[in-house]
């Protein structure tokens, strides 16, 4: 883990800050830090004390993981480039509700919350963006809970793949649409609450004729027949 000081120009690359004046950006940049993580490295672990801060994935990706009393680990959320995370601990929680693990070489931008207080008072647009983020996280949590407790395994898995396309996008190729975000078997099984083996079986079934998708090593997924995958995502 390496820690650097970002420049105002680097802050402006994040949509959250691009409306701020140059002087505000310079002040925030001087108080911010850019943390570099290797793939698989933890920014923080579940249950450990953490400093309340605004945190963004500047480059790369973060998995938020939570471990049950039984030892089973669940991936609660994939944090993509440009997204804020750790919102639950922003104001009143001093303990990490989950572990933040880099899914690839990643840079995380952090601004301690006490350094943001003055700007929240004088920059209402930031406060509004924070409220919007809180609302989005609440909706995402409700959607995740509904997905885990309802529907069959194939329904939940198909919905995950489709929602990843809608949120992160896909690149059109000769076979279909290749997801920009990698979804390895282990990640998908943890996100939808099924076993690794069941996830592998479903993906393998969907890869046979008539193929709905193609899965390649490392979690590269190409959706060949979106309409067919959408039928799999429907409740029976």
PDB file of C-alpha atoms in Angstrom:
ATOM      1  CA  UNK A   1       0.000   0.000   0.000  1.00  0.00           C
ATOM      2  CA  UNK A   2       1.395   3.370  -1.037  1.00  0.00           C
ATOM      3  CA  UNK A   3      -0.060   6.785  -0.143  1.00  0.00           C
ATOM      4  CA  UNK A   4       0.299   9.877  -2.350  1.00  0.00           C
ATOM      5  CA  UNK A   5      -1.098  13.412  -2.346  1.00  0.00           C
ATOM      6  CA  UNK A   6      -3.423  14.048  -5.325  1.00  0.00           C
ATOM      7  CA  UNK A   7      -3.399  17.190  -7.438  1.00  0.00           C
ATOM      8  CA  UNK A   8      -6.436  19.468  -7.954  1.00  0.00           C
ATOM      9  CA  UNK A   9      -6.571  18.223 -11.561  1.00  0.00           C
ATOM     10  CA  UNK A  10      -6.885  14.635 -10.313  1.00  0.00           C
ATOM     11  CA  UNK A  11      -9.797  15.605  -8.053  1.00  0.00           C
ATOM     12  CA  UNK A  12     -11.540  17.338 -10.943  1.00  0.00           C
ATOM     13  CA  UNK A  13     -11.538  14.062 -12.915  1.00  0.00           C
ATOM     14  CA  UNK A  14     -14.122  12.759 -10.442  1.00  0.00           C
ATOM     15  CA  UNK A  15     -17.627  13.920 -11.347  1.00  0.00           C
ATOM     16  CA  UNK A  16     -18.369  14.542  -7.666  1.00  0.00           C
ATOM     17  CA  UNK A  17     -15.839  17.416  -7.569  1.00  0.00           C
ATOM     18  CA  UNK A  18     -15.826  18.775 -11.116  1.00  0.00           C
ATOM     19  CA  UNK A  19     -18.176  21.683 -10.297  1.00  0.00           C
ATOM     20  CA  UNK A  20     -15.925  23.125  -7.561  1.00  0.00           C
ATOM     21  CA  UNK A  21     -13.875  26.290  -7.984  1.00  0.00           C
ATOM     22  CA  UNK A  22     -10.117  25.954  -8.401  1.00  0.00           C
ATOM     23  CA  UNK A  23      -9.420  27.325  -4.919  1.00  0.00           C
ATOM     24  CA  UNK A  24     -11.725  24.751  -3.314  1.00  0.00           C
ATOM     25  CA  UNK A  25     -10.093  21.958  -5.267  1.00  0.00           C
ATOM     26  CA  UNK A  26      -6.630  23.079  -4.162  1.00  0.00           C
ATOM     27  CA  UNK A  27      -7.720  23.091  -0.517  1.00  0.00           C
ATOM     28  CA  UNK A  28      -9.318  19.649  -0.711  1.00  0.00           C
ATOM     29  CA  UNK A  29      -6.400  18.194  -2.671  1.00  0.00           C
ATOM     30  CA  UNK A  30      -3.952  19.330   0.006  1.00  0.00           C
ATOM     31  CA  UNK A  31      -5.959  17.399   2.617  1.00  0.00           C
ATOM     32  CA  UNK A  32      -6.674  14.331   0.502  1.00  0.00           C
ATOM     33  CA  UNK A  33      -4.679  11.160  -0.036  1.00  0.00           C
ATOM     34  CA  UNK A  34      -4.468   8.719  -2.922  1.00  0.00           C
ATOM     35  CA  UNK A  35      -3.994   5.150  -1.681  1.00  0.00           C
ATOM     36  CA  UNK A  36      -2.560   2.582  -4.108  1.00  0.00           C
ATOM     37  CA  UNK A  37      -3.535  -1.057  -3.587  1.00  0.00           C
ATOM     38  CA  UNK A  38      -2.385  -4.240  -5.265  1.00  0.00           C
ATOM     39  CA  UNK A  39      -4.983  -6.745  -6.466  1.00  0.00           C
ATOM     40  CA  UNK A  40      -6.348  -8.620  -3.456  1.00  0.00           C
ATOM     41  CA  UNK A  41      -5.021  -6.063  -0.965  1.00  0.00           C
ATOM     42  CA  UNK A  42      -7.390  -4.714   1.693  1.00  0.00           C
ATOM     43  CA  UNK A  43      -8.001  -1.024   2.283  1.00  0.00           C
ATOM     44  CA  UNK A  44      -9.685  -2.007   5.550  1.00  0.00           C
ATOM     45  CA  UNK A  45     -11.163  -5.129   7.119  1.00  0.00           C
ATOM     46  CA  UNK A  46     -14.621  -5.715   8.556  1.00  0.00           C
ATOM     47  CA  UNK A  47     -14.833  -4.710  12.212  1.00  0.00           C
ATOM     48  CA  UNK A  48     -11.661  -2.618  12.253  1.00  0.00           C
ATOM     49  CA  UNK A  49     -11.747   1.063  13.305  1.00  0.00           C
ATOM     50  CA  UNK A  50     -11.774   3.400  10.322  1.00  0.00           C
ATOM     51  CA  UNK A  51     -11.602   7.149   9.997  1.00  0.00           C
ATOM     52  CA  UNK A  52     -14.816   8.717   8.630  1.00  0.00           C
ATOM     53  CA  UNK A  53     -13.928   9.962   5.158  1.00  0.00           C
ATOM     54  CA  UNK A  54     -15.174  10.460   1.644  1.00  0.00           C
ATOM     55  CA  UNK A  55     -13.769   7.545  -0.325  1.00  0.00           C
ATOM     56  CA  UNK A  56     -13.816   7.101  -4.106  1.00  0.00           C
ATOM     57  CA  UNK A  57     -12.395   4.469  -6.410  1.00  0.00           C
ATOM     58  CA  UNK A  58     -10.132   6.614  -8.556  1.00  0.00           C
ATOM     59  CA  UNK A  59      -8.714   3.752 -10.644  1.00  0.00           C
ATOM     60  CA  UNK A  60      -9.593   0.055 -10.558  1.00  0.00           C
ATOM     61  CA  UNK A  61     -12.281  -1.581  -8.443  1.00  0.00           C
ATOM     62  CA  UNK A  62     -13.179  -2.535  -4.881  1.00  0.00           C
ATOM     63  CA  UNK A  63     -15.233  -5.443  -3.543  1.00  0.00           C
ATOM     64  CA  UNK A  64     -17.126  -4.876  -0.296  1.00  0.00           C
ATOM     65  CA  UNK A  65     -17.209  -8.228   1.499  1.00  0.00           C
ATOM     66  CA  UNK A  66     -18.948  -9.329   4.684  1.00  0.00           C
ATOM     67  CA  UNK A  67     -18.383 -12.552   6.639  1.00  0.00           C
ATOM     68  CA  UNK A  68     -21.212 -14.335   8.474  1.00  0.00           C
ATOM     69  CA  UNK A  69     -20.808 -16.050  11.834  1.00  0.00           C
ATOM     70  CA  UNK A  70     -20.638 -19.349   9.947  1.00  0.00           C
ATOM     71  CA  UNK A  71     -17.576 -18.092   8.064  1.00  0.00           C
ATOM     72  CA  UNK A  72     -19.386 -17.728   4.746  1.00  0.00           C
ATOM     73  CA  UNK A  73     -18.234 -14.650   2.865  1.00  0.00           C
ATOM     74  CA  UNK A  74     -20.569 -12.557   0.714  1.00  0.00           C
ATOM     75  CA  UNK A  75     -19.658  -9.864  -1.796  1.00  0.00           C
ATOM     76  CA  UNK A  76     -22.140  -7.116  -0.971  1.00  0.00           C
ATOM     77  CA  UNK A  77     -21.135  -4.681  -3.665  1.00  0.00           C
ATOM     78  CA  UNK A  78     -18.724  -4.043  -6.501  1.00  0.00           C
ATOM     79  CA  UNK A  79     -17.429  -0.478  -6.409  1.00  0.00           C
ATOM     80  CA  UNK A  80     -16.482   0.793  -9.840  1.00  0.00           C
ATOM     81  CA  UNK A  81     -14.176   3.552 -10.962  1.00  0.00           C
ATOM     82  CA  UNK A  82     -15.535   6.963  -9.959  1.00  0.00           C
ATOM     83  CA  UNK A  83     -17.940   5.621  -7.309  1.00  0.00           C
ATOM     84  CA  UNK A  84     -18.058   6.613  -3.661  1.00  0.00           C
ATOM     85  CA  UNK A  85     -18.098   3.879  -1.018  1.00  0.00           C
ATOM     86  CA  UNK A  86     -18.078   3.393   2.750  1.00  0.00           C
ATOM     87  CA  UNK A  87     -21.034   5.762   3.028  1.00  0.00           C
ATOM     88  CA  UNK A  88     -22.446   3.943   6.086  1.00  0.00           C
ATOM     89  CA  UNK A  89     -19.361   4.877   8.123  1.00  0.00           C
ATOM     90  CA  UNK A  90     -19.186   8.434   6.826  1.00  0.00           C
ATOM     91  CA  UNK A  91     -20.664  10.332   9.757  1.00  0.00           C
ATOM     92  CA  UNK A  92     -21.374   8.179  12.783  1.00  0.00           C
ATOM     93  CA  UNK A  93     -19.707   4.781  12.442  1.00  0.00           C
ATOM     94  CA  UNK A  94     -16.103   4.276  13.483  1.00  0.00           C
ATOM     95  CA  UNK A  95     -16.022   0.561  12.618  1.00  0.00           C
ATOM     96  CA  UNK A  96     -15.943  -0.861   9.096  1.00  0.00           C
ATOM     97  CA  UNK A  97     -19.231  -2.690   8.334  1.00  0.00           C
ATOM     98  CA  UNK A  98     -17.420  -4.813   5.719  1.00  0.00           C
ATOM     99  CA  UNK A  99     -14.009  -5.420   4.191  1.00  0.00           C
ATOM    100  CA  UNK A 100     -12.857  -3.370   1.186  1.00  0.00           C
ATOM    101  CA  UNK A 101     -10.681  -5.516  -1.094  1.00  0.00           C
ATOM    102  CA  UNK A 102      -9.072  -4.395  -4.356  1.00  0.00           C
ATOM    103  CA  UNK A 103     -10.303  -6.573  -7.239  1.00  0.00           C
ATOM    104  CA  UNK A 104      -7.402  -5.341  -9.425  1.00  0.00           C
ATOM    105  CA  UNK A 105      -4.596  -2.772  -9.061  1.00  0.00           C
ATOM    106  CA  UNK A 106      -6.559   0.120  -7.577  1.00  0.00           C
ATOM    107  CA  UNK A 107      -6.231   3.703  -6.386  1.00  0.00           C
ATOM    108  CA  UNK A 108      -8.610   5.043  -3.726  1.00  0.00           C
ATOM    109  CA  UNK A 109      -9.061   8.754  -3.084  1.00  0.00           C
ATOM    110  CA  UNK A 110      -9.764   9.628   0.550  1.00  0.00           C
ATOM    111  CA  UNK A 111     -10.681  12.970   2.138  1.00  0.00           C
ATOM    112  CA  UNK A 112     -11.107  12.860   5.953  1.00  0.00           C
ATOM    113  CA  UNK A 113     -14.613  13.874   6.957  1.00  0.00           C
ATOM    114  CA  UNK A 114     -13.460  16.577   9.367  1.00  0.00           C
ATOM    115  CA  UNK A 115     -11.763  18.295   6.426  1.00  0.00           C
ATOM    116  CA  UNK A 116     -15.039  18.227   4.483  1.00  0.00           C
ATOM    117  CA  UNK A 117     -17.243  19.837   7.160  1.00  0.00           C
ATOM    118  CA  UNK A 118     -16.368  23.419   6.236  1.00  0.00           C
ATOM    119  CA  UNK A 119     -17.009  22.723   2.558  1.00  0.00           C
ATOM    120  CA  UNK A 120     -20.352  21.082   3.291  1.00  0.00           C
ATOM    121  CA  UNK A 121     -21.438  24.308   4.985  1.00  0.00           C
ATOM    122  CA  UNK A 122     -20.362  26.527   2.098  1.00  0.00           C
ATOM    123  CA  UNK A 123     -20.889  24.195  -0.890  1.00  0.00           C
ATOM    124  CA  UNK A 124     -24.509  22.988  -0.874  1.00  0.00           C
ATOM    125  CA  UNK A 125     -24.024  21.118  -4.163  1.00  0.00           C
ATOM    126  CA  UNK A 126     -21.734  18.654  -2.369  1.00  0.00           C
ATOM    127  CA  UNK A 127     -24.292  18.125   0.393  1.00  0.00           C
ATOM    128  CA  UNK A 128     -26.956  17.429  -2.240  1.00  0.00           C
ATOM    129  CA  UNK A 129     -24.682  14.914  -3.979  1.00  0.00           C
ATOM    130  CA  UNK A 130     -24.121  13.162  -0.653  1.00  0.00           C
ATOM    131  CA  UNK A 131     -27.882  12.891  -0.074  1.00  0.00           C
ATOM    132  CA  UNK A 132     -28.343  11.465  -3.578  1.00  0.00           C
ATOM    133  CA  UNK A 133     -25.610   8.912  -2.890  1.00  0.00           C
ATOM    134  CA  UNK A 134     -27.248   7.893   0.398  1.00  0.00           C
ATOM    135  CA  UNK A 135     -30.556   7.368  -1.421  1.00  0.00           C
ATOM    136  CA  UNK A 136     -28.898   5.301  -4.168  1.00  0.00           C
ATOM    137  CA  UNK A 137     -27.151   3.091  -1.611  1.00  0.00           C
ATOM    138  CA  UNK A 138     -30.440   2.494   0.189  1.00  0.00           C
ATOM    139  CA  UNK A 139     -32.132   1.471  -3.066  1.00  0.00           C
ATOM    140  CA  UNK A 140     -29.190  -0.773  -3.955  1.00  0.00           C
ATOM    141  CA  UNK A 141     -29.348  -2.454  -0.542  1.00  0.00           C
ATOM    142  CA  UNK A 142     -33.069  -3.070  -0.916  1.00  0.00           C
ATOM    143  CA  UNK A 143     -32.568  -4.499  -4.418  1.00  0.00           C
ATOM    144  CA  UNK A 144     -29.763  -6.767  -3.199  1.00  0.00           C
ATOM    145  CA  UNK A 145     -31.837  -8.036  -0.281  1.00  0.00           C
ATOM    146  CA  UNK A 146     -34.794  -8.735  -2.556  1.00  0.00           C
ATOM    147  CA  UNK A 147     -32.562 -10.552  -5.044  1.00  0.00           C
ATOM    148  CA  UNK A 148     -31.042 -12.808  -2.365  1.00  0.00           C
ATOM    149  CA  UNK A 149     -34.259 -13.801  -0.604  1.00  0.00           C
ATOM    150  CA  UNK A 150     -36.488 -14.176  -3.663  1.00  0.00           C
ATOM    151  CA  UNK A 151     -36.348 -16.098  -6.883  1.00  0.00           C
ATOM    152  CA  UNK A 152     -34.414 -19.178  -7.896  1.00  0.00           C
ATOM    153  CA  UNK A 153     -30.657 -19.318  -8.275  1.00  0.00           C
ATOM    154  CA  UNK A 154     -30.792 -18.915 -12.058  1.00  0.00           C
ATOM    155  CA  UNK A 155     -33.075 -15.893 -11.669  1.00  0.00           C
ATOM    156  CA  UNK A 156     -30.716 -14.144  -9.273  1.00  0.00           C
ATOM    157  CA  UNK A 157     -27.641 -14.912 -11.364  1.00  0.00           C
ATOM    158  CA  UNK A 158     -29.210 -13.712 -14.619  1.00  0.00           C
ATOM    159  CA  UNK A 159     -30.347 -10.486 -12.926  1.00  0.00           C
ATOM    160  CA  UNK A 160     -26.829  -9.873 -11.632  1.00  0.00           C
ATOM    161  CA  UNK A 161     -25.305 -10.174 -15.106  1.00  0.00           C
ATOM    162  CA  UNK A 162     -27.979  -7.971 -16.669  1.00  0.00           C
ATOM    163  CA  UNK A 163     -27.703  -5.302 -13.972  1.00  0.00           C
ATOM    164  CA  UNK A 164     -23.918  -5.258 -14.429  1.00  0.00           C
ATOM    165  CA  UNK A 165     -24.390  -4.550 -18.133  1.00  0.00           C
ATOM    166  CA  UNK A 166     -26.848  -1.752 -17.371  1.00  0.00           C
ATOM    167  CA  UNK A 167     -24.645  -0.155 -14.692  1.00  0.00           C
ATOM    168  CA  UNK A 168     -21.163  -0.593 -16.154  1.00  0.00           C
ATOM    169  CA  UNK A 169     -21.800  -1.045 -19.845  1.00  0.00           C
ATOM    170  CA  UNK A 170     -20.597  -3.570 -22.410  1.00  0.00           C
ATOM    171  CA  UNK A 171     -18.574  -3.519 -25.620  1.00  0.00           C
ATOM    172  CA  UNK A 172     -20.198  -4.824 -28.803  1.00  0.00           C
ATOM    173  CA  UNK A 173     -18.231  -7.551 -30.551  1.00  0.00           C
ATOM    174  CA  UNK A 174     -18.796 -10.197 -33.237  1.00  0.00           C
ATOM    175  CA  UNK A 175     -20.481 -12.604 -30.776  1.00  0.00           C
ATOM    176  CA  UNK A 176     -22.421 -10.154 -28.643  1.00  0.00           C
ATOM    177  CA  UNK A 177     -21.785  -7.706 -25.804  1.00  0.00           C
ATOM    178  CA  UNK A 178     -18.722  -8.190 -23.592  1.00  0.00           C
ATOM    179  CA  UNK A 179     -19.171  -6.838 -20.072  1.00  0.00           C
ATOM    180  CA  UNK A 180     -16.708  -4.117 -19.068  1.00  0.00           C
ATOM    181  CA  UNK A 181     -16.684  -5.507 -15.523  1.00  0.00           C
ATOM    182  CA  UNK A 182     -15.209  -8.945 -14.900  1.00  0.00           C
ATOM    183  CA  UNK A 183     -17.417 -11.350 -12.941  1.00  0.00           C
ATOM    184  CA  UNK A 184     -15.490 -14.465 -11.861  1.00  0.00           C
ATOM    185  CA  UNK A 185     -17.500 -17.453 -10.629  1.00  0.00           C
ATOM    186  CA  UNK A 186     -16.433 -16.840  -7.026  1.00  0.00           C
ATOM    187  CA  UNK A 187     -17.603 -13.215  -7.108  1.00  0.00           C
ATOM    188  CA  UNK A 188     -20.973 -14.028  -8.684  1.00  0.00           C
ATOM    189  CA  UNK A 189     -21.710 -16.875  -6.271  1.00  0.00           C
ATOM    190  CA  UNK A 190     -20.966 -14.644  -3.274  1.00  0.00           C
ATOM    191  CA  UNK A 191     -23.097 -11.811  -4.621  1.00  0.00           C
ATOM    192  CA  UNK A 192     -26.255 -13.851  -5.246  1.00  0.00           C
ATOM    193  CA  UNK A 193     -25.996 -16.288  -2.341  1.00  0.00           C
ATOM    194  CA  UNK A 194     -25.396 -19.575  -4.168  1.00  0.00           C
ATOM    195  CA  UNK A 195     -22.582 -22.106  -4.038  1.00  0.00           C
ATOM    196  CA  UNK A 196     -19.567 -21.837  -6.300  1.00  0.00           C
ATOM    197  CA  UNK A 197     -20.444 -25.176  -7.874  1.00  0.00           C
ATOM    198  CA  UNK A 198     -24.005 -24.091  -8.656  1.00  0.00           C
ATOM    199  CA  UNK A 199     -22.740 -20.898 -10.254  1.00  0.00           C
ATOM    200  CA  UNK A 200     -20.301 -22.843 -12.448  1.00  0.00           C
ATOM    201  CA  UNK A 201     -23.087 -25.238 -13.504  1.00  0.00           C
ATOM    202  CA  UNK A 202     -25.494 -22.457 -14.469  1.00  0.00           C
ATOM    203  CA  UNK A 203     -22.886 -20.533 -16.442  1.00  0.00           C
ATOM    204  CA  UNK A 204     -21.862 -23.753 -18.200  1.00  0.00           C
ATOM    205  CA  UNK A 205     -25.493 -24.526 -19.064  1.00  0.00           C
ATOM    206  CA  UNK A 206     -25.961 -21.031 -20.500  1.00  0.00           C
ATOM    207  CA  UNK A 207     -22.786 -21.448 -22.587  1.00  0.00           C
ATOM    208  CA  UNK A 208     -24.114 -24.466 -24.524  1.00  0.00           C
ATOM    209  CA  UNK A 209     -26.254 -24.373 -27.670  1.00  0.00           C
ATOM    210  CA  UNK A 210     -28.351 -22.361 -27.816  1.00  0.00           C
ATOM    211  CA  UNK A 211     -25.749 -20.219 -26.041  1.00  0.00           C
ATOM    212  CA  UNK A 212     -26.903 -17.238 -24.004  1.00  0.00           C
ATOM    213  CA  UNK A 213     -23.387 -16.155 -23.074  1.00  0.00           C
ATOM    214  CA  UNK A 214     -19.720 -17.020 -23.232  1.00  0.00           C
ATOM    215  CA  UNK A 215     -17.572 -17.190 -20.094  1.00  0.00           C
ATOM    216  CA  UNK A 216     -13.807 -16.834 -20.362  1.00  0.00           C
ATOM    217  CA  UNK A 217     -11.120 -17.278 -17.748  1.00  0.00           C
ATOM    218  CA  UNK A 218     -10.952 -14.520 -15.157  1.00  0.00           C
ATOM    219  CA  UNK A 219     -14.631 -13.622 -15.348  1.00  0.00           C
ATOM    220  CA  UNK A 220     -14.859 -12.133 -18.853  1.00  0.00           C
ATOM    221  CA  UNK A 221     -18.492 -12.562 -19.916  1.00  0.00           C
ATOM    222  CA  UNK A 222     -19.950 -11.949 -23.369  1.00  0.00           C
ATOM    223  CA  UNK A 223     -23.742 -11.915 -23.544  1.00  0.00           C
ATOM    224  CA  UNK A 224     -24.778 -13.509 -26.835  1.00  0.00           C
ATOM    225  CA  UNK A 225     -28.562 -13.604 -26.376  1.00  0.00           C
ATOM    226  CA  UNK A 226     -29.785 -10.866 -24.040  1.00  0.00           C
ATOM    227  CA  UNK A 227     -33.457 -11.673 -24.632  1.00  0.00           C
ATOM    228  CA  UNK A 228     -32.809 -15.271 -23.618  1.00  0.00           C
ATOM    229  CA  UNK A 229     -30.951 -14.159 -20.487  1.00  0.00           C
ATOM    230  CA  UNK A 230     -33.822 -11.818 -19.628  1.00  0.00           C
ATOM    231  CA  UNK A 231     -36.193 -14.820 -19.787  1.00  0.00           C
ATOM    232  CA  UNK A 232     -33.941 -16.584 -17.284  1.00  0.00           C
ATOM    233  CA  UNK A 233     -34.179 -13.513 -15.043  1.00  0.00           C
ATOM    234  CA  UNK A 234     -37.982 -13.623 -14.866  1.00  0.00           C
ATOM    235  CA  UNK A 235     -39.676 -15.008 -11.779  1.00  0.00           C
ATOM    236  CA  UNK A 236     -41.426 -18.296 -12.447  1.00  0.00           C
TER     237      UNK A 236
END
